[in-house]
Coordinates of C-alpha atoms and ligand atoms in Angstrom, one line a residue:
X1 CA 0.0 0.0 -0.1
X2 CA 1.5 3.4 -0.8
X3 CA 1.2 6.4 1.3
X4 CA 0.3 9.8 0.1
X5 CA 2.1 12.8 1.8
X6 CA 0.0 15.7 1.8
X7 CA 1.6 19.3 2.1
X8 CA 1.2 21.2 5.7
X9 CA -2.2 22.3 6.1
X10 CA -3.9 24.7 8.7
X11 CA -7.0 22.2 8.5
X12 CA -8.3 21.8 12.2
X13 CA -9.0 18.4 11.6
X14 CA -5.4 17.5 11.4
X15 CA -4.3 14.6 13.4
X16 CA -3.9 15.3 17.1
X17 CA -0.5 14.1 17.2
X18 CA 0.5 17.1 14.8
X19 CA -1.3 19.7 17.1
X20 CA 0.2 18.5 20.5
X21 CA 3.7 19.9 20.5
X22 CA 4.8 20.3 24.5
X23 CA 8.1 21.6 22.9
X24 CA 6.3 25.1 22.4
X25 CA 6.5 25.7 25.8
X26 CA 10.5 24.9 26.0
X27 CA 11.5 27.1 23.0
X28 CA 13.0 30.1 24.9
X29 CA 14.5 30.5 28.4
X30 CA 11.7 33.3 28.8
X31 CA 9.0 30.6 28.0
X32 CA 10.6 27.8 30.1
X33 CA 10.8 30.5 33.0
X34 CA 7.2 31.1 32.3
X35 CA 6.0 27.7 32.8
X36 CA 8.5 26.4 35.4
X37 CA 6.6 24.5 38.0
X38 CA 9.1 24.3 40.9
X39 CA 11.4 27.2 41.8
X40 CA 13.8 26.8 45.1
X41 CA 14.2 30.3 46.8
X42 CA 17.0 31.2 49.1
X43 CA 14.0 31.6 51.7
X44 CA 13.5 27.8 51.5
X45 CA 16.8 27.0 52.7
X46 CA 18.3 26.4 56.1
X47 CA 22.0 26.8 56.6
X48 CA 23.9 24.3 59.1
X49 CA 26.8 25.7 60.8
X50 CA 29.1 23.7 63.2
X51 CA 30.4 25.7 66.3
X52 CA 33.7 24.8 68.2
X53 CA 35.0 26.2 71.6
X54 CA 36.9 29.5 71.0
X55 CA 40.0 28.0 71.9
X56 CA 40.2 25.6 68.7
X57 CA 41.2 26.8 65.3
X58 CA 38.5 27.3 62.3
X59 CA 39.0 24.1 60.4
X60 CA 37.5 23.1 57.0
X61 CA 36.0 19.6 56.9
X62 CA 38.1 17.6 54.5
X63 CA 35.1 15.6 53.1
X64 CA 32.9 18.9 52.9
X65 CA 34.8 21.7 51.0
X66 CA 33.5 24.9 51.8
X67 CA 32.3 23.7 55.3
X68 CA 34.0 24.7 58.4
X69 CA 34.0 24.1 62.1
X70 CA 33.7 27.8 63.3
X71 CA 34.4 29.4 66.3
X72 CA 31.7 31.9 67.7
X73 CA 32.6 34.9 65.8
X74 CA 33.2 33.1 62.5
X75 CA 29.7 31.5 63.0
X76 CA 28.3 34.8 63.2
X77 CA 30.2 35.9 60.1
X78 CA 29.0 32.7 58.0
X79 CA 25.6 33.8 59.3
X80 CA 26.0 37.0 58.0
X81 CA 27.1 35.9 54.4
X82 CA 24.0 33.6 54.4
X83 CA 21.8 36.5 55.4
X84 CA 23.5 38.7 52.7
X85 CA 22.7 36.0 50.3
X86 CA 19.0 35.8 51.3
X87 CA 19.2 33.0 53.6
X88 CA 16.3 33.6 56.7
X89 CA 17.4 30.6 58.8
X90 CA 20.5 28.7 60.3
X91 CA 20.7 25.3 62.2
X92 CA 23.7 25.1 65.1
X93 CA 25.6 21.9 65.9
X94 CA 28.2 22.3 68.7
X95 CA 31.3 20.6 69.4
X96 CA 32.0 20.8 73.3
X97 CA 35.1 21.5 75.4
X98 CA 34.8 17.9 77.3
X99 CA 32.6 14.8 76.6
X100 CA 31.2 12.6 79.3
X101 CA 28.7 9.7 79.3
X102 CA 25.7 11.8 79.6
X103 CA 26.5 14.8 77.4
X104 CA 26.6 17.4 80.1
X105 CA 28.4 20.1 78.2
X106 CA 25.2 20.3 76.1
X107 CA 23.5 22.3 78.7
X108 CA 26.3 24.5 79.8
X109 CA 25.1 28.1 79.3
X110 CA 28.5 29.1 77.9
X111 CA 28.7 26.2 75.4
X112 CA 29.6 27.0 71.7
X113 CA 26.1 26.7 70.7
X114 CA 24.3 28.7 73.4
X115 CA 27.1 31.4 72.7
X116 CA 26.6 31.2 68.9
X117 CA 22.9 31.5 69.4
X118 CA 23.4 34.6 71.5
X119 CA 26.1 36.1 69.1
X120 CA 23.9 35.4 66.0
X121 CA 20.6 36.9 67.4
X122 CA 22.5 40.0 68.6
X123 CA 24.1 40.4 65.2
X124 CA 21.3 39.3 63.0
X125 CA 18.0 39.8 65.2
X126 CA 16.0 38.8 62.0
X127 CA 17.8 35.6 61.4
X128 CA 15.8 32.4 62.3
X129 CA 18.0 30.6 64.6
X130 CA 17.5 26.8 65.0
X131 CA 19.7 24.4 67.3
X132 CA 20.1 20.7 66.8
X133 CA 19.3 18.7 69.9
X134 CA 20.9 15.5 70.6
X135 CA 23.7 14.2 72.7
X136 CA 26.0 12.3 70.3
X137 CA 28.3 15.3 69.6
X138 CA 28.7 15.7 73.6
X139 CA 28.9 12.0 74.7
X140 CA 32.2 9.9 75.1
X141 CA 30.9 7.0 73.4
X142 CA 29.3 9.2 70.6
X143 CA 25.8 7.4 71.0
X144 CA 22.7 9.7 71.0
X145 CA 21.6 8.8 74.5
X146 CA 22.4 7.1 77.7
X147 CA 24.1 3.8 77.6
X148 CA 22.7 1.1 79.8
X149 CA 24.6 -2.5 79.9
X150 CA 21.9 -5.3 79.7
X151 CA 24.1 -8.5 80.6
X152 CA 27.1 -7.5 78.6
X153 CA 24.9 -6.1 75.8
X154 CA 25.1 -2.2 75.6
X155 CA 22.0 -0.1 74.4
X156 CA 20.7 3.6 74.4
X157 CA 18.0 3.7 77.2
X158 CA 15.2 5.8 76.0
X159 CA 13.7 7.1 78.9
X160 CA 16.8 8.1 80.6
X161 CA 17.9 10.1 77.7
X162 CA 14.4 12.1 77.5
X163 CA 15.1 14.5 80.4
X164 CA 18.6 15.2 79.2
X165 CA 17.5 16.3 75.9
X166 CA 14.8 18.4 77.5
X167 CA 17.5 20.0 79.4
X168 CA 19.6 20.5 76.5
X169 CA 16.5 22.1 74.7
X170 CA 15.9 24.6 77.5
X171 CA 19.4 25.5 77.5
X172 CA 19.3 26.5 73.8
X173 CA 16.0 28.2 74.1
X174 CA 17.0 30.2 77.0
X175 CA 19.9 31.4 75.0
X176 CA 17.5 32.7 72.4
X177 CA 17.0 29.9 70.0
X178 CA 13.5 30.2 67.9
X179 CA 13.6 26.4 67.3
X180 CA 14.9 23.3 69.0
X181 CA 15.5 20.5 66.4
X182 CA 15.6 17.0 68.2
X183 CA 17.7 14.5 66.1
X184 CA 18.1 11.7 68.4
X185 CA 15.1 9.4 67.2
X186 CA 14.1 8.6 71.1
X187 CA 10.5 7.6 71.4
X188 CA 8.7 10.4 73.0
X189 CA 11.1 13.1 72.8
X190 CA 9.0 15.8 71.3
X191 CA 6.4 15.7 74.0
X192 CA 9.1 15.7 76.7
X193 CA 10.7 18.8 75.3
X194 CA 7.4 20.5 74.4
X195 CA 6.2 19.9 78.0
X196 CA 9.5 21.3 79.4
X197 CA 9.7 24.3 77.3
X198 CA 5.9 25.1 78.2
X199 CA 6.7 24.3 81.9
X200 CA 9.3 27.0 81.8
X201 CA 7.3 29.4 80.0
X202 CA 8.7 29.4 76.7
X203 CA 5.5 28.7 74.6
X204 CA 6.8 30.3 71.6
X205 CA 9.9 28.2 71.2
X206 CA 9.1 25.8 68.2
X207 CA 10.2 22.1 67.5
X208 CA 11.3 21.1 64.1
X209 CA 11.5 17.4 64.5
X210 CA 14.1 14.9 62.8
X211 CA 10.8 12.6 62.5
X212 CA 11.9 10.2 59.8
X213 CA 15.4 9.8 60.4
X214 CA 17.0 6.9 58.6
X215 CA 20.1 5.0 59.8
X216 CA 22.2 6.0 56.6
X217 CA 25.5 5.9 55.3
X218 CA 25.3 9.4 53.8
X219 CA 26.0 10.7 57.3
X220 CA 29.7 9.9 57.1
X221 CA 31.2 13.3 56.4
X222 CA 28.9 14.8 59.1
X223 CA 30.6 12.6 61.8
X224 CA 33.9 14.0 61.0
X225 CA 32.3 17.6 61.0
X226 CA 30.8 17.0 64.5
X227 CA 33.1 14.5 65.8
X228 CA 30.2 12.3 66.7
X229 CA 31.3 8.6 65.4
X230 CA 29.8 6.1 67.8
X231 CA 32.7 4.4 69.6
X232 CA 30.8 1.0 69.4
X233 CA 28.2 -0.5 67.4
X234 CA 25.8 1.8 65.4
X235 CA 22.6 3.8 65.5
X236 CA 20.3 1.0 64.1
X237 CA 18.3 0.6 67.4
X238 CA 16.9 4.1 67.4
X239 CA 17.4 5.4 63.8
X240 CA 15.0 4.1 61.1
X241 CA 15.6 1.2 58.7
X242 CA 16.1 2.8 55.0
X243 CA 13.7 0.3 53.8
X244 CA 10.6 1.6 55.7
X245 CA 8.1 4.1 54.5
X246 CA 5.0 3.0 56.7
X247 CA 7.1 3.1 59.8
X248 CA 8.5 6.7 58.7
X249 CA 4.7 8.0 58.4
X250 CA 4.0 6.3 62.0
X251 CA 7.0 8.3 63.3
X252 CA 5.7 11.4 61.8
X253 CA 2.3 10.8 62.9
X254 CA 3.6 10.4 66.6
X255 CA 5.6 13.8 66.4
X256 CA 2.6 15.7 64.9
X257 CA 0.5 14.3 68.0
X258 CA 3.4 15.2 70.5
X259 CA 3.4 18.7 69.4
X260 CA 6.1 18.9 66.5
X261 CA 5.6 22.3 64.7
X262 CA 7.6 21.0 61.5
X263 CA 8.4 17.5 60.6
X264 CA 11.4 16.5 58.9
X265 CA 12.7 13.6 56.5
X266 CA 16.5 12.7 56.6
X267 CA 18.5 12.2 54.5
X268 CA 16.8 13.8 51.5
X269 CA 18.1 12.3 48.2
X270 CA 17.5 8.4 48.5
X271 CA 14.3 9.2 50.6
X272 CA 12.4 11.4 47.9
X273 CA 9.1 9.2 48.3
X274 CA 9.1 9.5 51.9
X275 CA 9.2 13.4 51.4
X276 CA 6.2 13.0 49.0
X277 CA 4.2 11.0 51.3
X278 CA 4.9 13.4 54.4
X279 CA 3.7 16.1 52.0
X280 CA 0.4 14.5 51.0
X281 CA -0.2 13.2 54.5
X282 CA 0.5 16.2 57.0
X283 CA -0.5 19.8 57.0
X284 CA 2.5 20.8 58.8
X285 CA 5.6 22.3 57.0
X286 CA 7.9 19.4 55.9
X287 CA 11.6 19.9 55.9
X288 CA 14.2 17.7 54.2
X289 CA 17.9 17.5 55.1
X290 CA 20.2 17.4 52.1
X291 CA 22.8 15.8 54.2
X292 CA 26.8 15.9 54.3
X293 CA 27.4 12.5 51.9
X294 CA 24.8 14.1 49.5
X295 CA 27.0 17.3 49.4
X296 CA 30.2 15.5 49.7
X297 CA 29.3 13.3 46.4
X298 CA 28.5 16.4 44.2
X299 CA 31.7 18.3 45.6
X300 CA 33.8 15.1 44.8
X301 CA 32.4 14.6 41.3
X302 CA 32.6 18.4 40.5
X303 CA 36.3 18.5 41.6
X304 CA 37.3 15.7 39.2
X305 CA 35.4 17.6 36.4
X306 CA 33.0 14.5 36.3
X307 CA 29.8 16.8 36.7
X308 CA 28.9 20.3 36.5
X309 CA 28.6 20.8 40.3
X310 CA 26.6 24.1 40.2
X311 CA 24.0 22.4 37.8
X312 CA 23.8 19.3 39.8
X313 CA 23.3 21.4 43.0
X314 CA 20.4 22.9 41.6
X315 CA 18.9 19.9 40.2
X316 CA 19.0 18.1 43.5
X317 CA 17.7 21.0 45.5
X318 CA 14.9 21.2 43.0
X319 CA 14.0 17.6 43.2
X320 CA 13.8 17.9 47.1
X321 CA 11.4 20.6 46.7
X322 CA 9.3 19.0 43.9
X323 CA 9.0 16.0 45.9
X324 CA 7.0 18.1 48.5
X325 CA 9.6 19.6 51.0
X326 CA 8.9 23.3 52.0
X327 CA 12.3 23.7 53.7
X328 CA 15.6 22.3 52.9
X329 CA 18.4 21.9 55.2
X330 CA 21.7 22.1 53.0
X331 CA 25.4 23.1 53.1
X332 CA 24.9 24.0 49.5
X333 CA 22.6 27.0 51.0
X334 CA 24.6 30.0 50.5
X335 CA 26.5 28.7 47.3
X336 CA 22.8 28.1 45.5
X337 CA 21.5 31.5 46.8
X338 CA 24.6 33.3 45.2
X339 CA 24.3 31.2 42.1
X340 CA 20.6 32.3 41.9
X341 CA 21.4 36.0 42.4
X342 CA 24.2 35.8 39.9
X343 CA 21.9 34.5 37.3
X344 CA 19.7 37.7 37.8
Ligands
ZN401 ZN1 22.6 12.1 67.8

């Protein structure tokens, strides 16, 4: 059978296949910008900062180029750089002077995090300051709670840990933190912290809960940054199994019931489906943590010339927002905000 080819026509009865041309919307950058569905703004980003005691030097973290262990004044400088780039929030992690079995340095009112909260709030009153609440940076064993020995088997005791987390949260709140962010994955910690804050007349201090925090290999570089590697065992008895999404939803439900103001999924990139499920299920703001290993992979590959780091950074942050995250905690924050501004 021979096929006749007819000349182009304006006949409106032309086959549908010829009239549907999605490429029209991709023809120029102007048109692409008009129809872009997901845009990451500087205001969506939270910039993590590591604070060390003032006696220690400022050190760049080897596996996280561009990220430093800062003394208080340098943390203020970094927060100011972030603010200048349009970032509205920072999340603080602390490395104490001393470590012990219960992480008591974490509620020292003169500790690095407390001092940095005060200094950043003084220098940048409009900056939202969040403080990570956990014991692992402050304990000599590197676990996120109190260790008990059950006939030779060591484990983290849930209920003995709760009052210590509450004590730490109170201390950060008293220093001026707008939000405390429990990352320990103990059962009942959000309720314990909420009760403690309210009992001390600090109802305005919010809780951003690390609700679905998975036991992940992507945290490797962070442990160098926060000097929080467990001295024995691992964190699988409290952080979640990477295979479980129904359990992640259950964890988020509990944190919402216990009074969390925001819920978080961590890590982000290998857990985009969990972020999507959180978005569909809950009305609260959903945060996602674009963790150290995700950052390190981009930096390492870009350094070798294997990928375009800036482009991949944009694609990753967009994917996290497209999956449903309202807020993204990321070491790329300032770099991304600067890159966006340069494009304008
Ligand atoms: Zn921890």
